């Protein structure tokens, strides 16, 4: 009996008891569907985290004014501005692995347009900030270095600020008041959405750094060059680590920090955050897929159980086939093919159920979902392997039935 004939016989045998065959396949259907959904949700979450972190800027390193000891008390990170605009210029001028460095200060404040007002975060930045953050204007333009040097009162609004202040109006050219000081809106930022830790990147107003210090945020005249943070863009992903080491060495030298003393600044490499988040998502995806795979094993046990029952019920059929010349190998092949057909058909419907469930999760739950073709293929192949593994013992028992 060749394999093609075995498949036809197996399908006819399974169609004799349709309900039992469907119930037997149910475990495989649930297992394959669950694996596909879990991998899709895990991959979607991982891709979303990667997108959120990369939206901050490519190859980004953040240098924040660090802790300093005053009167025996260790002040917190960012409590004292230990960085300067000159540090940023030195990084960009002297470090070979630094493409751009953008000093900035920020503070919360109230902004007013007409009868509308909104509380947001106000950033004082330089034109390099837009390059480092890979930000593009949605409307209008960004301010120039000359406008920063003149301390012009111009502003660029994030999408959330535009929506809450202007509704459907075009904000470019309008006058807003930031802490009661009039500013002309010259542009808006393209939307970036939330960061991986839930901050709204679009709820910001960007103004020239010099304007922020002198007219809005208020910086002591003795510390006019001080900044709270410096955003640094490394030349490539491969040089982020080298750039970080160069920044640390340069700042310790410029700040005259003796060997053995802690830094008065804090460096955060976003690629490390990205790697940690991706690793966490990968582990979670594997865990969910492993849990879902248990359903496949349960389905395989169901196939073994029903095939053993089938062998008992069809003893007369097996004896008759052997009596007219069927060999033990033919009986083994017939029952093994039946188990394989049960598993593969269950795998096919499981794939359909998994894809449908993933689409439902994306539409109704709003979770990010990314279907993986590898997961679909592996689940289908694994379902077939489950059918062969759990169907072999019943098929072997059937092949040992005595013709008498």
Coordinates of C-alpha atoms in Angstrom, one line a residue:
X1 CA 0.0 0.0 0.0
X2 CA 1.6 3.3 -1.1
X3 CA 1.4 6.5 0.9
X4 CA -1.2 8.1 -1.4
X5 CA -3.6 5.2 -1.0
X6 CA -2.9 5.3 2.8
X7 CA -3.9 9.0 2.8
X8 CA -7.2 8.2 1.0
X9 CA -8.0 5.3 3.4
X10 CA -7.1 7.5 6.4
X11 CA -9.4 10.3 5.3
X12 CA -12.3 7.9 4.7
X13 CA -11.8 6.3 8.1
X14 CA -11.7 9.7 9.8
X15 CA -14.9 10.8 8.0
X16 CA -16.8 7.8 9.4
X17 CA -16.7 9.5 12.8
X18 CA -16.7 13.2 12.0
X19 CA -17.5 14.5 15.5
X20 CA -14.9 12.3 17.2
X21 CA -12.3 13.4 14.6
X22 CA -13.1 17.1 15.2
X23 CA -12.9 16.8 19.0
X24 CA -9.6 15.0 18.6
X25 CA -8.2 17.8 16.5
X26 CA -9.5 20.4 18.9
X27 CA -6.4 20.2 21.1
X28 CA -4.1 20.7 18.1
X29 CA -6.2 23.6 16.7
X30 CA -6.0 25.4 20.1
X31 CA -2.3 24.7 20.5
X32 CA -1.3 25.9 17.0
X33 CA -3.6 28.9 17.2
X34 CA -2.3 29.8 20.7
X35 CA 1.3 29.6 19.6
X36 CA 0.7 31.9 16.6
X37 CA -1.2 34.5 18.7
X38 CA 1.4 34.5 21.5
X39 CA 4.3 34.9 19.1
X40 CA 2.5 37.6 17.2
X41 CA 1.7 39.6 20.3
X42 CA 5.2 39.2 21.7
X43 CA 6.8 40.2 18.4
X44 CA 4.5 43.2 18.1
X45 CA 5.3 44.4 21.6
X46 CA 9.0 44.0 20.9
X47 CA 8.7 45.9 17.6
X48 CA 6.7 48.6 19.4
X49 CA 9.3 49.1 22.1
X50 CA 12.0 49.3 19.5
X51 CA 10.1 51.9 17.6
X52 CA 9.4 54.0 20.7
X53 CA 13.1 54.0 21.8
X54 CA 14.4 54.6 18.3
X55 CA 12.0 57.6 18.0
X56 CA 14.1 59.4 20.5
X57 CA 16.9 59.6 18.0
X58 CA 19.3 57.3 16.3
X59 CA 22.5 56.3 18.1
X60 CA 21.5 58.6 21.0
X61 CA 23.5 59.2 24.1
X62 CA 22.0 61.4 26.9
X63 CA 24.4 63.2 29.2
X64 CA 22.7 64.7 32.3
X65 CA 24.0 67.0 35.0
X66 CA 25.0 64.6 37.8
X67 CA 25.1 64.5 41.5
X68 CA 27.3 66.7 43.6
X69 CA 28.1 66.7 47.3
X70 CA 27.2 69.9 49.1
X71 CA 27.5 70.3 52.9
X72 CA 27.9 66.6 53.3
X73 CA 24.7 65.9 51.4
X74 CA 24.7 64.0 48.1
X75 CA 22.5 66.0 45.8
X76 CA 20.4 64.0 43.2
X77 CA 20.9 63.6 39.5
X78 CA 20.1 66.8 37.6
X79 CA 19.7 68.8 40.9
X80 CA 22.8 70.9 40.1
X81 CA 23.6 71.9 36.5
X82 CA 27.2 70.7 36.1
X83 CA 27.3 70.7 32.3
X84 CA 27.8 73.7 30.0
X85 CA 27.3 74.7 26.5
X86 CA 31.1 74.7 26.1
X87 CA 31.1 71.0 27.0
X88 CA 28.7 70.3 24.1
X89 CA 30.8 72.3 21.7
X90 CA 34.0 70.5 22.9
X91 CA 32.3 67.1 22.3
X92 CA 31.3 68.0 18.8
X93 CA 34.7 69.6 18.0
X94 CA 37.1 67.2 19.7
X95 CA 35.5 63.7 19.7
X96 CA 35.9 61.7 16.5
X97 CA 32.9 59.4 17.2
X98 CA 30.4 62.2 18.0
X99 CA 28.4 63.6 15.1
X100 CA 26.4 66.2 17.0
X101 CA 25.9 67.5 20.5
X102 CA 22.9 69.5 21.6
X103 CA 22.7 71.3 25.0
X104 CA 19.3 71.9 26.5
X105 CA 17.4 73.0 29.6
X106 CA 13.8 72.3 30.4
X107 CA 11.0 73.2 32.8
X108 CA 7.3 73.0 33.0
X109 CA 5.2 76.0 32.2
X110 CA 1.8 77.4 31.2
X111 CA 1.3 78.5 27.6
X112 CA -1.7 80.6 26.5
X113 CA -3.3 81.3 23.1
X114 CA -6.5 83.4 23.1
X115 CA -8.8 81.9 25.6
X116 CA -7.0 78.5 25.6
X117 CA -4.2 77.5 27.9
X118 CA -2.1 74.4 28.4
X119 CA 0.5 73.2 30.8
X120 CA 3.5 71.6 29.0
X121 CA 7.2 71.1 29.0
X122 CA 9.3 74.0 27.6
X123 CA 12.7 73.1 26.2
X124 CA 15.5 75.6 25.5
X125 CA 17.6 74.0 22.7
X126 CA 20.0 74.8 19.9
X127 CA 19.5 73.8 16.2
X128 CA 21.6 70.7 16.7
X129 CA 18.8 69.3 18.9
X130 CA 16.7 68.7 15.8
X131 CA 19.5 66.7 14.1
X132 CA 20.2 64.7 17.2
X133 CA 16.5 63.8 17.8
X134 CA 16.0 63.1 14.1
X135 CA 13.0 65.5 14.2
X136 CA 11.4 67.0 11.1
X137 CA 9.0 70.0 10.9
X138 CA 5.4 69.1 10.2
X139 CA 4.6 72.7 9.4
X140 CA 6.8 75.8 9.1
X141 CA 10.5 75.6 9.9
X142 CA 13.0 75.3 12.7
X143 CA 14.9 78.2 14.2
X144 CA 18.4 79.0 13.1
X145 CA 21.7 79.6 14.9
X146 CA 21.3 83.3 14.2
X147 CA 17.9 83.4 16.0
X148 CA 19.5 81.6 19.0
X149 CA 22.4 84.1 19.1
X150 CA 19.8 87.0 19.0
X151 CA 17.6 85.3 21.7
X152 CA 14.6 85.7 19.4
X153 CA 11.2 84.9 20.8
X154 CA 10.2 82.1 18.4
X155 CA 8.7 78.8 19.3
X156 CA 8.1 75.4 17.8
X157 CA 5.2 73.3 19.1
X158 CA 4.7 69.6 19.5
X159 CA 1.5 68.0 18.1
X160 CA -0.2 67.6 21.5
X161 CA 0.3 71.3 22.3
X162 CA -1.1 72.2 18.8
X163 CA -4.2 70.1 19.4
X164 CA -4.9 71.5 22.8
X165 CA -4.3 75.1 22.0
X166 CA -5.3 75.6 18.4
X167 CA -7.7 72.7 17.5
X168 CA -8.0 72.8 13.8
X169 CA -6.3 76.2 13.3
X170 CA -3.0 76.7 11.6
X171 CA -0.6 77.7 14.4
X172 CA 2.2 79.0 12.2
X173 CA 2.5 82.8 12.5
X174 CA 0.3 82.9 15.6
X175 CA 1.3 84.6 18.8
X176 CA 1.3 82.5 22.0
X177 CA 2.3 83.5 25.6
X178 CA 4.8 81.4 27.5
X179 CA 4.8 82.5 31.1
X180 CA 3.2 85.8 29.9
X181 CA 5.9 86.4 27.3
X182 CA 4.8 86.6 23.7
X183 CA 6.3 84.2 21.2
X184 CA 5.8 83.7 17.5
X185 CA 5.1 80.2 16.4
X186 CA 7.3 79.4 13.4
X187 CA 6.7 75.7 13.1
X188 CA 5.4 72.5 14.5
X189 CA 7.0 69.1 15.1
X190 CA 6.1 65.8 13.4
X191 CA 4.4 63.4 15.8
X192 CA 6.6 60.9 17.6
X193 CA 4.1 59.4 20.1
X194 CA 5.0 58.1 23.5
X195 CA 8.4 56.8 24.7
X196 CA 8.8 53.3 26.0
X197 CA 8.2 54.6 29.5
X198 CA 5.0 56.4 28.8
X199 CA 6.1 60.1 28.3
X200 CA 4.4 62.0 25.5
X201 CA 7.2 63.3 23.2
X202 CA 4.7 65.6 21.4
X203 CA 3.7 67.5 24.5
X204 CA 6.6 70.0 24.2
X205 CA 7.5 73.5 23.1
X206 CA 11.0 74.2 21.8
X207 CA 12.5 77.7 22.0
X208 CA 16.0 79.0 21.5
X209 CA 18.3 78.1 24.4
X210 CA 19.5 81.6 24.9
X211 CA 15.9 82.9 25.0
X212 CA 14.9 80.3 27.5
X213 CA 17.8 81.2 29.8
X214 CA 17.4 85.0 29.6
X215 CA 13.6 85.5 29.3
X216 CA 11.6 82.4 30.3
X217 CA 13.2 79.7 32.5
X218 CA 15.4 82.0 34.4
X219 CA 19.1 81.1 34.8
X220 CA 21.5 82.8 37.3
X221 CA 23.7 85.3 35.4
X222 CA 26.8 83.6 37.0
X223 CA 25.8 80.3 35.5
X224 CA 24.6 81.6 32.1
X225 CA 26.4 78.9 30.2
X226 CA 25.1 76.0 32.4
X227 CA 22.7 73.4 30.9
X228 CA 20.8 70.5 32.4
X229 CA 21.5 67.9 29.7
X230 CA 23.4 67.3 26.4
X231 CA 21.9 65.1 23.7
X232 CA 24.7 63.4 21.8
X233 CA 24.4 61.6 18.4
X234 CA 27.1 59.0 17.8
X235 CA 28.3 58.6 14.2
X236 CA 27.0 55.0 14.0
X237 CA 25.5 52.2 16.1
X238 CA 28.9 50.5 16.2
X239 CA 30.6 53.6 17.7
X240 CA 28.1 54.3 20.5
X241 CA 30.2 52.6 23.1
X242 CA 33.4 54.4 21.9
X243 CA 31.6 57.7 21.9
X244 CA 30.4 57.1 25.5
X245 CA 33.9 56.4 26.7
X246 CA 35.2 59.5 24.9
X247 CA 32.5 61.7 26.4
X248 CA 33.3 60.4 29.9
X249 CA 37.0 61.0 29.5
X250 CA 36.5 64.5 28.1
X251 CA 34.1 65.7 30.7
X252 CA 36.2 64.4 33.6
X253 CA 39.1 66.3 32.1
X254 CA 37.1 69.5 31.6
X255 CA 35.5 69.3 35.0
X256 CA 38.9 68.5 36.7
X257 CA 37.6 65.4 38.5
X258 CA 40.5 63.6 40.2
X259 CA 41.1 59.9 39.6
X260 CA 38.9 57.8 42.0
X261 CA 36.3 60.5 42.4
X262 CA 32.8 59.9 41.0
X263 CA 31.5 61.7 37.9
X264 CA 29.5 64.9 38.3
X265 CA 27.4 63.9 35.3
X266 CA 25.4 60.9 34.3
X267 CA 25.5 59.1 30.9
X268 CA 22.7 57.0 29.5
X269 CA 23.1 55.0 26.4
X270 CA 19.7 54.3 24.8
X271 CA 21.0 51.3 22.9
X272 CA 21.4 49.6 26.3
X273 CA 17.7 50.3 27.1
X274 CA 16.7 49.0 23.7
X275 CA 18.8 45.8 24.2
X276 CA 17.3 45.2 27.6
X277 CA 13.7 45.8 26.4
X278 CA 14.2 43.5 23.4
X279 CA 15.7 40.8 25.6
X280 CA 12.8 41.1 28.0
X281 CA 10.3 40.9 25.1
X282 CA 12.1 38.0 23.6
X283 CA 12.1 36.0 26.9
X284 CA 8.4 36.8 27.3
X285 CA 7.6 35.6 23.8
X286 CA 9.5 32.4 24.3
X287 CA 7.7 31.9 27.6
X288 CA 4.2 32.5 26.1
X289 CA 5.0 30.2 23.1
X290 CA 6.2 27.5 25.5
X291 CA 3.0 27.7 27.5
X292 CA 1.0 27.6 24.3
X293 CA 3.0 24.6 23.1
X294 CA 1.6 22.6 26.0
X295 CA -1.8 22.6 24.3
X296 CA -0.1 20.9 21.3
X297 CA 1.2 18.2 23.6
X298 CA -2.3 17.8 25.1
X299 CA -3.7 17.5 21.6
X300 CA -1.1 14.8 20.8
X301 CA -2.1 12.8 23.8
X302 CA -5.7 13.1 22.6
X303 CA -4.7 11.8 19.2
X304 CA -2.9 8.8 20.9
X305 CA -6.0 8.1 23.0
X306 CA -8.5 8.1 20.2
X307 CA -6.2 6.1 17.9
X308 CA -5.9 3.4 20.6
X309 CA -9.7 3.3 20.8
X310 CA -9.8 3.1 17.0
X311 CA -7.4 0.1 17.0
X312 CA -9.6 -1.7 19.5
X313 CA -12.8 -0.9 17.5
X314 CA -11.3 -2.0 14.2
X315 CA -9.7 -5.3 15.2
X316 CA -11.9 -7.2 12.7
X317 CA -10.9 -4.8 9.9
X318 CA -7.2 -5.2 10.7
X319 CA -7.5 -9.0 10.8
X320 CA -9.3 -9.1 7.5
X321 CA -6.6 -6.9 5.8
X322 CA -3.9 -9.1 7.1
X323 CA -5.7 -12.2 6.1
X324 CA -5.9 -11.1 2.4
X325 CA -2.2 -10.2 2.3
X326 CA -1.6 -6.9 4.1
X327 CA 1.7 -6.8 5.9
X328 CA 2.4 -5.4 9.4
X329 CA 4.2 -2.5 7.7
X330 CA 1.0 -1.6 5.7
X331 CA -1.1 -1.6 8.9
X332 CA 1.5 0.5 10.7
X333 CA 1.6 3.0 7.8
X334 CA -2.2 3.2 7.6
X335 CA -2.7 4.1 11.2
X336 CA 0.3 6.4 11.3
X337 CA -1.0 8.3 8.3
X338 CA -4.4 8.6 10.1
X339 CA -2.8 10.2 13.1
X340 CA -0.7 12.5 10.8
X341 CA -3.8 13.6 8.9
X342 CA -5.6 14.4 12.2
X343 CA -2.6 16.5 13.3
X344 CA -2.1 18.3 10.0
X345 CA -5.8 19.1 9.5
X346 CA -5.9 20.4 13.0
X347 CA -2.7 22.4 12.4
X348 CA -4.3 24.0 9.3
X349 CA -7.4 25.1 11.1
X350 CA -5.2 26.2 14.0
X351 CA -3.3 28.5 11.7
X352 CA -6.6 30.0 10.5
X353 CA -7.8 30.4 14.1
X354 CA -4.5 31.9 15.2
X355 CA -4.4 34.5 12.4
X356 CA -8.0 35.4 13.0
X357 CA -7.4 35.7 16.8
X358 CA -4.3 37.9 16.2
X359 CA -6.3 40.2 14.0
X360 CA -9.1 40.4 16.6
X361 CA -6.5 41.2 19.4
X362 CA -5.1 44.0 17.2
X363 CA -8.5 45.5 16.4
X364 CA -10.4 45.2 19.7
X365 CA -7.7 45.2 22.3
X366 CA -5.4 47.7 20.5
X367 CA -2.3 45.6 21.2
X368 CA 0.6 45.7 18.6
X369 CA 0.6 42.4 16.7
X370 CA 3.1 41.2 14.2
X371 CA 2.5 37.9 12.5
X372 CA 5.6 35.8 12.0
X373 CA 5.7 33.5 9.0
X374 CA 8.3 31.4 10.8
X375 CA 6.0 30.8 13.7
X376 CA 3.2 29.7 11.3
X377 CA 5.5 27.2 9.5
X378 CA 7.1 25.9 12.6
X379 CA 3.7 25.4 14.3
X380 CA 2.3 23.5 11.3
X381 CA 5.4 21.3 11.1
X382 CA 5.4 20.7 14.9
X383 CA 1.7 19.7 14.7
X384 CA 2.7 17.1 12.1
X385 CA 5.6 15.9 14.3
X386 CA 3.1 15.6 17.3
X387 CA 0.8 13.5 15.1
X388 CA 3.7 11.1 14.1
X389 CA 5.1 10.9 17.7
X390 CA 1.8 10.2 19.4
X391 CA 0.4 8.1 16.6
X392 CA 3.3 5.7 16.4
X393 CA 2.4 3.7 19.4
X394 CA -1.2 3.0 18.4
X395 CA -0.1 2.3 14.9
X396 CA 2.5 -0.2 16.2
X397 CA -0.2 -1.9 18.3
X398 CA -2.4 -2.2 15.3
X399 CA 0.4 -3.8 13.2
X400 CA 0.8 -6.5 15.9
X401 CA -2.8 -7.6 15.9
X402 CA -3.0 -11.3 15.0
X403 CA -5.1 -12.0 11.9
X404 CA -7.1 -14.7 13.7

